Coordinates of N, CA and C and ligand atoms in Angstrom, one line a residue:
X57 N 35.6 -21.0 -24.6 CA 34.5 -21.5 -23.8 C 34.0 -20.5 -22.8
X58 N 32.7 -20.5 -22.6 CA 32.1 -19.5 -21.6 C 31.9 -20.2 -20.3
X59 N 32.3 -19.5 -19.2 CA 32.0 -20.0 -17.9 C 31.3 -19.0 -17.0
X60 N 30.1 -19.3 -16.6 CA 29.4 -18.5 -15.6 C 29.5 -19.2 -14.3
X61 N 30.2 -18.6 -13.4 CA 30.6 -19.3 -12.2 C 30.0 -18.7 -10.9
X62 N 28.8 -19.3 -10.5 CA 28.2 -18.9 -9.2 C 27.9 -17.4 -9.1
X63 N 27.2 -16.9 -10.1 CA 26.8 -15.5 -10.1 C 25.6 -15.2 -9.3
X64 N 25.6 -14.1 -8.5 CA 24.5 -13.5 -7.9 C 24.2 -12.2 -8.6
X65 N 23.0 -12.0 -9.1 CA 22.6 -10.8 -9.7 C 21.4 -10.2 -9.1
X66 N 21.4 -8.9 -8.8 CA 20.4 -8.2 -8.1 C 19.8 -7.1 -9.0
X67 N 18.5 -6.8 -8.8 CA 17.9 -5.5 -9.2 C 17.6 -4.8 -7.8
X68 N 18.3 -3.8 -7.5 CA 18.2 -3.2 -6.2 C 18.5 -4.2 -5.2
X69 N 17.6 -4.4 -4.2 CA 17.9 -5.4 -3.1 C 17.3 -6.7 -3.4
X70 N 16.7 -6.9 -4.6 CA 16.0 -8.2 -4.9 C 17.0 -9.0 -5.8
X71 N 17.3 -10.2 -5.2 CA 18.2 -11.1 -5.9 C 17.5 -11.9 -6.9
X72 N 17.9 -11.8 -8.1 CA 17.2 -12.5 -9.2 C 17.9 -13.8 -9.6
X73 N 19.3 -13.7 -9.6 CA 20.0 -14.9 -9.9 C 20.8 -15.3 -8.6
X74 N 20.5 -16.5 -8.0 CA 21.1 -16.9 -6.8 C 22.2 -18.0 -7.1
X75 N 23.4 -17.5 -7.2 CA 24.5 -18.5 -7.4 C 24.3 -19.4 -8.6
X76 N 24.2 -18.8 -9.7 CA 23.9 -19.5 -10.9 C 25.2 -19.8 -11.7
X77 N 25.4 -21.1 -12.1 CA 26.5 -21.5 -12.9 C 26.1 -22.2 -14.2
X78 N 26.7 -21.8 -15.3 CA 26.4 -22.3 -16.6 C 27.7 -22.3 -17.4
X79 N 27.9 -23.4 -18.2 CA 29.0 -23.3 -19.1 C 28.6 -23.6 -20.6
X80 N 29.3 -23.1 -21.5 CA 29.1 -23.4 -22.9 C 30.4 -23.7 -23.5
X81 N 30.6 -24.9 -24.0 CA 31.8 -25.3 -24.6 C 32.0 -24.8 -26.1
X82 N 33.1 -25.0 -26.6 CA 33.4 -24.6 -28.0 C 32.5 -25.4 -28.9
X83 N 31.8 -24.7 -29.8 CA 30.9 -25.3 -30.8 C 29.7 -26.0 -30.2
X84 N 29.4 -25.7 -28.9 CA 28.3 -26.4 -28.3 C 27.0 -25.5 -28.4
X85 N 25.9 -26.2 -28.5 CA 24.6 -25.4 -28.4 C 23.9 -25.8 -27.1
X86 N 23.7 -24.8 -26.2 CA 23.2 -24.9 -24.9 C 21.9 -24.2 -24.8
X87 N 20.8 -24.8 -24.3 CA 19.5 -24.2 -24.1 C 19.3 -23.9 -22.7
X88 N 18.7 -22.7 -22.4 CA 18.3 -22.4 -21.1 C 16.7 -22.2 -21.1
X89 N 16.1 -22.9 -20.2 CA 14.6 -22.8 -20.1 C 14.2 -22.4 -18.7
X90 N 13.0 -22.1 -18.5 CA 12.5 -21.7 -17.2 C 11.2 -20.8 -17.4
X91 N 10.4 -20.8 -16.3 CA 9.2 -20.0 -16.4 C 9.5 -18.5 -16.5
X92 N 8.5 -17.8 -16.9 CA 8.7 -16.3 -17.0 C 9.1 -15.8 -15.7
X93 N 10.0 -14.9 -15.7 CA 10.4 -14.2 -14.5 C 11.5 -14.9 -13.6
X94 N 12.0 -16.1 -14.1 CA 13.1 -16.7 -13.3 C 14.5 -16.2 -13.5
X95 N 14.6 -15.3 -14.5 CA 15.9 -14.7 -14.7 C 16.7 -15.1 -15.9
X96 N 16.1 -15.6 -16.9 CA 16.8 -16.1 -18.1 C 17.4 -14.9 -18.9
X97 N 16.6 -13.8 -19.0 CA 17.0 -12.6 -19.7 C 18.1 -12.0 -18.9
X98 N 17.9 -11.9 -17.6 CA 18.9 -11.4 -16.7 C 20.3 -12.1 -16.8
X99 N 20.2 -13.4 -17.0 CA 21.4 -14.2 -17.2 C 22.2 -13.7 -18.5
X100 N 21.4 -13.6 -19.6 CA 22.1 -13.2 -20.8 C 22.6 -11.8 -20.7
X101 N 21.8 -10.9 -20.1 CA 22.3 -9.5 -20.0 C 23.6 -9.4 -19.1
X102 N 23.7 -10.3 -18.2 CA 24.9 -10.3 -17.3 C 26.1 -10.9 -18.2
X103 N 25.8 -11.8 -19.0 CA 26.9 -12.4 -19.9 C 27.4 -11.3 -20.8
X104 N 26.5 -10.5 -21.4 CA 26.9 -9.5 -22.3 C 27.4 -8.2 -21.6
X105 N 27.2 -8.1 -20.3 CA 27.8 -7.0 -19.6 C 26.8 -5.8 -19.4
X106 N 25.5 -6.0 -19.6 CA 24.5 -5.0 -19.3 C 24.2 -4.9 -17.8
X107 N 24.5 -6.0 -17.1 CA 24.3 -6.1 -15.7 C 25.6 -6.7 -15.1
X108 N 25.9 -6.3 -13.9 CA 27.2 -6.8 -13.2 C 26.8 -7.6 -12.0
X109 N 27.3 -8.8 -11.9 CA 27.0 -9.7 -10.7 C 27.6 -9.1 -9.5
X110 N 27.0 -9.3 -8.3 CA 27.6 -8.9 -7.0 C 28.6 -9.9 -6.6
X111 N 28.4 -11.2 -7.0 CA 29.3 -12.2 -6.6 C 29.5 -13.2 -7.8
X112 N 30.5 -13.9 -7.8 CA 30.8 -14.9 -8.9 C 31.5 -14.3 -10.0
X113 N 31.8 -15.1 -11.0 CA 32.6 -14.5 -12.2 C 32.2 -15.1 -13.5
X114 N 32.5 -14.4 -14.5 CA 32.2 -14.8 -15.9 C 33.6 -14.9 -16.6
X115 N 33.8 -16.0 -17.2 CA 35.1 -16.1 -18.0 C 34.7 -16.5 -19.5
X116 N 35.5 -16.0 -20.3 CA 35.3 -16.3 -21.8 C 36.7 -16.5 -22.4
X117 N 36.9 -17.7 -23.0 CA 38.2 -18.0 -23.6 C 39.4 -17.7 -22.6
X118 N 39.3 -18.2 -21.4 CA 40.3 -18.1 -20.4 C 40.5 -16.7 -19.8
X119 N 39.7 -15.7 -20.2 CA 39.8 -14.4 -19.6 C 38.7 -14.1 -18.6
X120 N 38.9 -13.4 -17.6 CA 37.9 -13.0 -16.6 C 37.3 -11.7 -17.2
X121 N 36.0 -11.8 -17.6 CA 35.3 -10.7 -18.3 C 34.3 -10.0 -17.3
X122 N 34.2 -10.5 -16.1 CA 33.2 -10.1 -15.2 C 33.0 -8.6 -15.1
X123 N 34.0 -7.8 -15.2 CA 33.9 -6.3 -15.1 C 34.2 -5.6 -16.4
X124 N 34.3 -6.4 -17.5 CA 34.5 -5.7 -18.8 C 33.2 -5.1 -19.3
X125 N 33.3 -3.9 -20.0 CA 32.1 -3.3 -20.5 C 31.6 -4.1 -21.7
X126 N 30.3 -3.9 -22.1 CA 29.7 -4.7 -23.1 C 30.4 -4.6 -24.5
X127 N 30.9 -3.4 -24.8 CA 31.5 -3.2 -26.2 C 32.8 -4.1 -26.3
X128 N 33.5 -4.2 -25.1 CA 34.7 -5.1 -25.2 C 34.3 -6.6 -25.3
X129 N 33.2 -7.0 -24.7 CA 32.8 -8.4 -24.8 C 32.4 -8.6 -26.2
X130 N 31.7 -7.6 -26.9 CA 31.3 -7.8 -28.3 C 32.6 -8.0 -29.1
X131 N 33.6 -7.2 -28.8 CA 34.8 -7.3 -29.6 C 35.5 -8.6 -29.4
X132 N 35.3 -9.2 -28.2 CA 35.9 -10.5 -27.9 C 35.1 -11.6 -28.5
X133 N 34.0 -11.3 -29.2 CA 33.3 -12.4 -30.0 C 32.0 -12.8 -29.4
X134 N 31.5 -12.0 -28.5 CA 30.2 -12.4 -27.9 C 29.1 -11.6 -28.6
X135 N 28.2 -12.3 -29.3 CA 27.1 -11.6 -30.0 C 25.8 -11.9 -29.3
X136 N 24.8 -10.9 -29.4 CA 23.6 -11.0 -28.6 C 22.4 -10.6 -29.5
X137 N 21.4 -11.5 -29.4 CA 20.1 -11.2 -30.0 C 19.1 -11.1 -28.9
X138 N 18.7 -9.9 -28.6 CA 17.9 -9.7 -27.4 C 16.4 -10.2 -27.6
X139 N 15.8 -10.4 -26.4 CA 14.4 -10.8 -26.5 C 13.6 -9.6 -27.1
X140 N 12.6 -9.9 -27.9 CA 11.8 -8.9 -28.5 C 12.5 -8.2 -29.7
X141 N 13.7 -8.8 -30.1 CA 14.4 -8.5 -31.3 C 15.2 -7.1 -31.3
X142 N 14.5 -6.1 -30.9 CA 15.1 -4.7 -30.8 C 15.9 -4.3 -32.0
X143 N 15.3 -4.6 -33.2 CA 15.9 -4.0 -34.4 C 15.5 -2.5 -34.4
X144 N 16.1 -1.7 -35.3 CA 15.7 -0.3 -35.4 C 14.6 -0.1 -36.4
X145 N 13.4 0.1 -36.0 CA 12.3 0.1 -37.0 C 12.4 1.2 -38.0
X146 N 13.0 2.4 -37.7 CA 13.1 3.5 -38.6 C 14.2 3.3 -39.6
X147 N 15.1 2.4 -39.4 CA 16.3 2.2 -40.3 C 16.0 1.1 -41.2
X148 N 16.7 1.1 -42.4 CA 16.5 0.1 -43.4 C 17.1 -1.2 -42.9
X149 N 16.8 -2.3 -43.6 CA 17.4 -3.6 -43.3 C 19.0 -3.5 -43.5
X150 N 19.4 -2.8 -44.5 CA 20.8 -2.6 -44.8 C 21.5 -1.9 -43.6
X151 N 20.8 -0.8 -43.1 CA 21.4 0.0 -42.0 C 21.4 -0.8 -40.7
X152 N 20.4 -1.6 -40.5 CA 20.4 -2.4 -39.3 C 21.5 -3.4 -39.3
X153 N 21.8 -4.0 -40.5 CA 22.9 -4.9 -40.6 C 24.2 -4.3 -40.4
X154 N 24.4 -3.0 -41.0 CA 25.7 -2.3 -40.9 C 26.0 -2.0 -39.4
X155 N 24.9 -1.7 -38.6 CA 25.1 -1.4 -37.2 C 25.7 -2.6 -36.5
X156 N 25.4 -3.8 -37.0 CA 25.9 -5.0 -36.3 C 27.3 -5.3 -36.7
X157 N 27.8 -4.8 -37.7 CA 29.2 -5.1 -38.2 C 30.2 -4.5 -37.2
X158 N 31.3 -5.2 -37.0 CA 32.3 -4.7 -36.1 C 33.2 -3.6 -36.8
X159 N 33.3 -3.7 -38.2 CA 34.1 -2.7 -38.9 C 33.2 -1.9 -39.8
X160 N 33.7 -0.7 -40.2 CA 32.9 0.3 -40.9 C 32.5 -0.3 -42.2
X161 N 33.4 -1.0 -42.9 CA 33.0 -1.7 -44.2 C 33.2 -3.2 -44.0
X162 N 32.1 -3.9 -43.7 CA 32.2 -5.3 -43.5 C 32.7 -6.0 -44.7
X163 N 33.4 -7.1 -44.6 CA 33.9 -7.9 -45.8 C 32.7 -8.4 -46.6
X164 N 33.0 -8.6 -47.9 CA 32.1 -9.2 -48.8 C 31.6 -10.6 -48.2
X165 N 32.6 -11.3 -47.6 CA 32.3 -12.7 -47.1 C 31.3 -12.6 -46.0
X166 N 31.4 -11.7 -45.1 CA 30.5 -11.7 -44.0 C 29.1 -11.3 -44.5
X167 N 29.0 -10.4 -45.5 CA 27.7 -10.1 -46.1 C 27.1 -11.3 -46.8
X168 N 27.9 -11.9 -47.6 CA 27.5 -13.1 -48.4 C 27.0 -14.2 -47.5
X169 N 27.8 -14.4 -46.4 CA 27.5 -15.4 -45.4 C 26.1 -15.2 -44.8
X170 N 25.9 -14.0 -44.4 CA 24.6 -13.7 -43.8 C 23.4 -13.8 -44.8
X171 N 23.6 -13.4 -46.0 CA 22.6 -13.6 -47.0 C 22.4 -15.0 -47.4
X172 N 23.4 -15.8 -47.3 CA 23.2 -17.2 -47.6 C 22.4 -17.9 -46.5
X173 N 22.5 -17.4 -45.3 CA 21.7 -17.9 -44.2 C 20.2 -17.4 -44.3
X174 N 20.1 -16.1 -44.7 CA 18.8 -15.5 -44.7 C 18.6 -14.8 -46.1
X175 N 18.3 -15.6 -47.1 CA 18.2 -15.1 -48.5 C 17.1 -14.0 -48.6
X176 N 16.0 -14.2 -47.7 CA 14.9 -13.2 -47.8 C 15.4 -11.8 -47.5
X177 N 16.4 -11.7 -46.7 CA 16.9 -10.3 -46.3 C 17.5 -9.6 -47.5
X178 N 18.2 -10.4 -48.3 CA 18.9 -9.8 -49.4 C 18.0 -9.0 -50.4
X179 N 16.7 -9.4 -50.5 CA 15.8 -8.7 -51.4 C 15.0 -7.6 -50.6
X180 N 15.3 -7.4 -49.4 CA 14.6 -6.4 -48.6 C 15.5 -5.3 -48.1
X181 N 16.7 -5.2 -48.7 CA 17.7 -4.3 -48.1 C 17.2 -2.9 -47.8
X182 N 16.4 -2.4 -48.7 CA 16.0 -1.0 -48.6 C 14.6 -0.8 -47.9
X183 N 14.1 -1.9 -47.4 CA 12.8 -1.8 -46.6 C 13.2 -1.3 -45.2
X184 N 12.2 -0.6 -44.6 CA 12.4 -0.2 -43.2 C 12.2 -1.4 -42.3
X185 N 13.0 -1.5 -41.3 CA 12.9 -2.6 -40.3 C 11.5 -2.8 -39.8
X186 N 10.9 -1.6 -39.5 CA 9.5 -1.6 -39.0 C 8.5 -2.2 -39.9
X187 N 8.8 -2.2 -41.2 CA 7.8 -2.7 -42.2 C 7.9 -4.3 -42.4
X188 N 8.9 -4.9 -41.7 CA 9.0 -6.3 -41.8 C 8.1 -7.0 -40.8
X189 N 7.7 -8.3 -41.1 CA 6.9 -9.1 -40.2 C 7.8 -9.4 -39.0
X190 N 7.1 -9.8 -37.9 CA 7.8 -10.2 -36.7 C 8.9 -11.2 -37.0
X191 N 8.6 -12.2 -37.8 CA 9.5 -13.3 -38.1 C 10.7 -12.8 -38.8
X192 N 10.4 -11.9 -39.8 CA 11.5 -11.3 -40.6 C 12.4 -10.4 -39.7
X193 N 11.8 -9.7 -38.8 CA 12.6 -8.9 -37.8 C 13.5 -9.8 -37.0
X194 N 12.9 -10.9 -36.6 CA 13.8 -11.8 -35.8 C 15.0 -12.3 -36.6
X195 N 14.7 -12.6 -37.9 CA 15.8 -13.0 -38.8 C 16.8 -11.9 -38.9
X196 N 16.3 -10.7 -39.1 CA 17.2 -9.5 -39.2 C 18.0 -9.4 -37.9
X197 N 17.4 -9.6 -36.7 CA 18.2 -9.4 -35.5 C 19.3 -10.5 -35.4
X198 N 19.0 -11.7 -35.9 CA 20.0 -12.7 -35.8 C 21.1 -12.4 -36.9
X199 N 20.7 -12.0 -38.0 CA 21.7 -11.6 -39.1 C 22.5 -10.5 -38.6
X200 N 21.9 -9.5 -37.9 CA 22.7 -8.3 -37.4 C 23.8 -8.8 -36.5
X201 N 23.4 -9.7 -35.6 CA 24.4 -10.2 -34.6 C 25.5 -11.0 -35.4
X202 N 25.2 -11.7 -36.4 CA 26.2 -12.5 -37.2 C 27.1 -11.6 -38.0
X203 N 26.7 -10.4 -38.3 CA 27.6 -9.5 -39.0 C 28.9 -9.3 -38.3
X204 N 29.0 -9.4 -37.0 CA 30.2 -9.2 -36.3 C 31.0 -10.5 -36.1
X205 N 30.5 -11.6 -36.8 CA 31.2 -12.9 -36.8 C 31.5 -13.3 -35.4
X206 N 30.5 -13.4 -34.5 CA 30.7 -13.8 -33.1 C 31.1 -15.3 -33.0
X207 N 31.9 -15.6 -32.0 CA 32.2 -17.0 -31.7 C 31.3 -17.5 -30.7
X208 N 30.6 -16.7 -30.0 CA 29.5 -17.1 -29.1 C 28.2 -16.3 -29.5
X209 N 27.1 -17.0 -29.7 CA 25.9 -16.3 -30.1 C 24.9 -16.5 -29.0
X210 N 24.4 -15.4 -28.4 CA 23.4 -15.6 -27.3 C 22.0 -15.2 -28.0
X211 N 21.0 -16.0 -27.8 CA 19.7 -15.7 -28.4 C 18.7 -15.8 -27.3
X212 N 17.8 -14.8 -27.1 CA 16.8 -14.8 -26.1 C 15.4 -14.9 -26.7
X213 N 14.9 -16.1 -26.6 CA 13.6 -16.5 -27.1 C 13.3 -16.1 -28.6
X214 N 14.2 -16.6 -29.5 CA 14.0 -16.3 -30.9 C 12.8 -16.7 -31.5
X215 N 12.0 -17.7 -30.9 CA 10.8 -18.2 -31.6 C 9.6 -17.5 -31.0
X216 N 9.7 -16.7 -30.0 CA 8.6 -16.1 -29.3 C 7.7 -15.3 -30.3
X217 N 6.4 -15.7 -30.4 CA 5.5 -15.0 -31.2 C 5.8 -15.0 -32.7
X218 N 6.4 -16.0 -33.1 CA 6.8 -16.1 -34.5 C 6.0 -17.2 -35.3
X219 N 5.6 -16.9 -36.5 CA 4.9 -17.9 -37.3 C 5.7 -19.1 -37.5
X220 N 5.0 -20.3 -37.5 CA 5.7 -21.6 -37.6 C 6.7 -21.7 -38.8
X221 N 6.3 -21.2 -40.0 CA 7.2 -21.4 -41.1 C 8.6 -20.7 -40.8
X222 N 8.5 -19.6 -40.2 CA 9.8 -18.9 -39.9 C 10.5 -19.5 -38.7
X223 N 9.8 -20.1 -37.8 CA 10.5 -20.9 -36.7 C 11.3 -22.0 -37.4
X224 N 10.7 -22.6 -38.4 CA 11.5 -23.7 -39.1 C 12.7 -23.1 -39.8
X225 N 12.6 -22.0 -40.4 CA 13.7 -21.4 -41.0 C 14.8 -21.0 -40.0
X226 N 14.4 -20.5 -38.9 CA 15.4 -20.2 -37.8 C 16.1 -21.4 -37.3
X227 N 15.3 -22.5 -37.1 CA 15.9 -23.8 -36.7 C 16.9 -24.3 -37.7
X228 N 16.6 -24.1 -39.0 CA 17.5 -24.6 -40.0 C 18.8 -23.8 -40.0
X229 N 18.7 -22.5 -39.8 CA 19.9 -21.6 -39.7 C 20.7 -22.0 -38.5
X230 N 20.1 -22.2 -37.3 CA 20.9 -22.6 -36.2 C 21.5 -24.0 -36.4
X231 N 20.8 -24.9 -37.0 CA 21.4 -26.2 -37.3 C 22.6 -26.0 -38.2
X232 N 22.5 -25.1 -39.2 CA 23.7 -25.0 -40.1 C 24.9 -24.3 -39.3
X233 N 24.6 -23.4 -38.5 CA 25.7 -22.7 -37.7 C 26.3 -23.8 -36.8
X234 N 25.5 -24.6 -36.2 CA 26.1 -25.7 -35.4 C 27.0 -26.6 -36.2
X235 N 26.5 -27.0 -37.4 CA 27.2 -27.9 -38.2 C 28.6 -27.3 -38.7
X236 N 28.6 -26.0 -38.9 CA 29.8 -25.3 -39.3 C 30.9 -25.4 -38.1
X237 N 30.4 -25.5 -36.9 CA 31.3 -25.8 -35.8 C 32.1 -24.6 -35.3
X238 N 31.9 -23.4 -35.9 CA 32.8 -22.3 -35.5 C 32.3 -21.4 -34.4
X239 N 31.0 -21.6 -34.1 CA 30.4 -20.8 -33.0 C 29.7 -21.6 -32.0
X240 N 29.7 -21.1 -30.8 CA 28.9 -21.7 -29.7 C 27.6 -20.9 -29.6
X241 N 26.6 -21.6 -29.2 CA 25.3 -20.9 -29.1 C 24.7 -21.1 -27.7
X242 N 24.2 -20.1 -27.1 CA 23.5 -20.2 -25.8 C 22.1 -19.6 -26.1
X243 N 21.1 -20.4 -26.0 CA 19.8 -20.0 -26.4 C 18.7 -20.1 -25.3
X244 N 18.0 -19.1 -25.0 CA 16.9 -19.2 -24.1 C 15.7 -19.5 -25.0
X245 N 15.0 -20.6 -24.6 CA 13.9 -21.1 -25.4 C 12.8 -21.7 -24.6
X246 N 11.5 -21.3 -24.9 CA 10.4 -21.9 -24.2 C 9.7 -23.0 -25.0
X247 N 10.1 -23.0 -26.3 CA 9.5 -24.0 -27.2 C 10.3 -25.3 -27.0
X248 N 9.8 -26.3 -26.3 CA 10.6 -27.4 -25.8 C 11.1 -28.3 -27.0
X249 N 10.2 -28.6 -27.9 CA 10.6 -29.4 -29.0 C 11.7 -28.8 -29.8
X250 N 11.6 -27.5 -30.0 CA 12.7 -26.7 -30.7 C 14.0 -26.9 -29.9
X251 N 13.9 -26.7 -28.6 CA 15.1 -26.7 -27.7 C 15.7 -28.1 -27.8
X252 N 14.9 -29.2 -27.7 CA 15.4 -30.5 -27.7 C 16.1 -30.9 -29.0
X253 N 15.5 -30.3 -30.1 CA 16.0 -30.6 -31.4 C 17.4 -30.1 -31.6
X254 N 17.7 -28.9 -31.1 CA 19.0 -28.3 -31.4 C 20.0 -28.4 -30.3
X255 N 19.6 -28.7 -29.1 CA 20.6 -28.5 -28.0 C 21.6 -29.7 -27.8
X256 N 22.8 -29.4 -27.4 CA 23.7 -30.5 -27.0 C 23.5 -30.7 -25.5
X257 N 23.3 -29.6 -24.8 CA 23.0 -29.6 -23.3 C 22.0 -28.6 -23.0
X258 N 21.4 -28.8 -21.8 CA 20.3 -27.8 -21.4 C 20.4 -27.6 -19.9
X259 N 19.8 -26.4 -19.5 CA 19.6 -26.1 -18.1 C 18.1 -25.6 -18.0
X260 N 17.5 -26.0 -16.9 CA 16.2 -25.5 -16.5 C 16.3 -24.7 -15.2
X261 N 16.0 -23.4 -15.3 CA 16.1 -22.5 -14.1 C 14.7 -22.4 -13.4
X262 N 14.8 -22.2 -12.1 CA 13.6 -21.8 -11.3 C 14.1 -20.7 -10.3
X263 N 13.2 -20.3 -9.4 CA 13.6 -19.2 -8.5 C 14.9 -19.5 -7.7
X264 N 15.1 -20.7 -7.5 CA 16.3 -21.1 -6.7 C 17.6 -21.2 -7.5
X265 N 17.5 -21.0 -8.8 CA 18.7 -21.1 -9.6 C 18.5 -22.3 -10.6
X266 N 19.6 -23.0 -10.9 CA 19.4 -24.1 -11.9 C 18.8 -25.3 -11.2
X267 N 17.6 -25.7 -11.7 CA 16.8 -26.8 -11.1 C 17.1 -28.1 -11.7
X268 N 17.5 -28.1 -13.0 CA 17.8 -29.3 -13.7 C 18.8 -29.0 -14.9
X269 N 19.7 -30.0 -15.1 CA 20.5 -29.8 -16.3 C 20.9 -31.2 -16.8
X270 N 21.2 -31.2 -18.1 CA 21.6 -32.5 -18.7 C 22.0 -32.3 -20.1
X271 N 22.1 -33.5 -20.8 CA 22.5 -33.4 -22.2 C 21.3 -33.8 -23.1
X272 N 21.5 -33.8 -24.4 CA 20.3 -34.1 -25.3 C 19.7 -35.5 -25.0
X273 N 20.6 -36.4 -24.6 CA 20.1 -37.8 -24.4 C 19.2 -37.9 -23.1
X274 N 19.4 -36.9 -22.2 CA 18.6 -37.0 -21.0 C 17.5 -36.0 -20.9
X275 N 17.3 -35.3 -22.1 CA 16.2 -34.2 -22.2 C 14.9 -34.9 -22.4
X276 N 14.1 -34.8 -21.3 CA 12.7 -35.4 -21.5 C 11.7 -34.3 -21.4
X277 N 11.0 -34.1 -22.5 CA 10.0 -33.0 -22.6 C 9.1 -33.0 -21.4
X278 N 8.6 -34.2 -21.0 CA 7.6 -34.2 -19.9 C 8.2 -33.7 -18.6
X279 N 9.5 -34.1 -18.4 CA 10.1 -33.7 -17.1 C 10.4 -32.2 -17.1
X280 N 10.9 -31.7 -18.2 CA 11.1 -30.3 -18.3 C 9.8 -29.5 -18.2
X281 N 8.8 -29.9 -18.9 CA 7.6 -29.1 -18.9 C 6.9 -29.2 -17.5
X282 N 7.1 -30.2 -16.7 CA 6.6 -30.3 -15.4 C 7.3 -29.1 -14.6
X283 N 8.6 -28.9 -14.8 CA 9.3 -27.8 -14.1 C 8.8 -26.4 -14.5
X284 N 8.3 -26.4 -15.7 CA 7.9 -25.1 -16.3 C 6.5 -24.7 -15.8
X285 N 5.7 -25.8 -15.5 CA 4.3 -25.5 -15.2 C 4.0 -25.3 -13.7
X286 N 4.8 -25.8 -12.8 CA 4.4 -25.7 -11.4 C 4.6 -24.3 -10.9
Ligands
ADP583 N1 15.1 -3.8 -14.8 C1 14.5 -4.5 -13.9 N2 14.3 -3.9 -12.6 C2 13.7 -4.7 -11.6 N3 13.4 -5.9 -11.7 C3 13.5 -6.5 -12.9 C4 14.1 -5.8 -14.1 N4 14.1 -6.7 -15.1 C5 13.6 -7.8 -14.7 N5 13.2 -7.7 -13.4 C6 12.6 -8.8 -12.6 O1 13.6 -9.8 -12.5 C7 13.0 -11.1 -12.6 C8 13.7 -11.9 -13.7 O2 13.4 -11.2 -15.0 P1 13.9 -11.8 -16.4 O3 15.4 -12.0 -16.3 O4 13.4 -10.9 -17.4 O5 13.2 -13.2 -16.4 P2 12.9 -14.2 -17.6 O6 13.7 -13.7 -18.8 O7 13.2 -15.5 -17.2 O8 11.4 -14.1 -17.9 C9 11.5 -10.9 -12.8 O9 10.9 -11.0 -11.5 C10 11.5 -9.5 -13.3 O10 10.2 -8.9 -12.8
MG584 MG1 13.1 -13.1 -20.7

């Protein structure tokens, strides 16, 4: 389980996350929503170790990882799909996937598993990442993170700017991962119907931190969207 416990995160002297707490249980899918600029990406970057909180702590499977470097957190099973995908456009699909693997020669199972989730990638192995559509690049970014077999998958706006048919494919993949029950998912998502569809619990952030939280039964699209529009 992941515990983000009262973290304060700054850029210089400007505090972006004021005492923010979030948890993700084993096998749980948790959505984080909030207007642009409230600090959702900052939260994920702090969880993966690209930023260090001034106060508060982050625990993962009973370990305090607040000061652990990103590569150690990756090794401990935390996978990250950054906003804007950030695949390597000059490398092939195969090379992008290999960069995600924790070992030099990933097992046949992990390769087969990723291709079973994203069959389209299997036939594009030698294409350059940059020649893929935005939606295909997003699928590649998720597949790359899964190559390391993470037990926690962090996704930052995976449906942003993506055509509806691929949004559906991504939703189906996340539903399948959830059903397998071996991974937890923390997803930043602006597309509320998508979020409500897949989440077990949710948080809505604003400038003051977490403004609203609840579970899928208390998720009301009108209530959440009111917090996103003001
Ligand atoms: N590298 C940075 N340096 C300074 N300020 C930043 C940096 N990255 C983000 N910010 C600021 O921090 C706030 C939160 O950004 P971000 O976490 O990207 O928000 P969100 O993902 O919710 O849109 C914004 O006001 C943004 O301008
Ligand atoms: Mg963001």
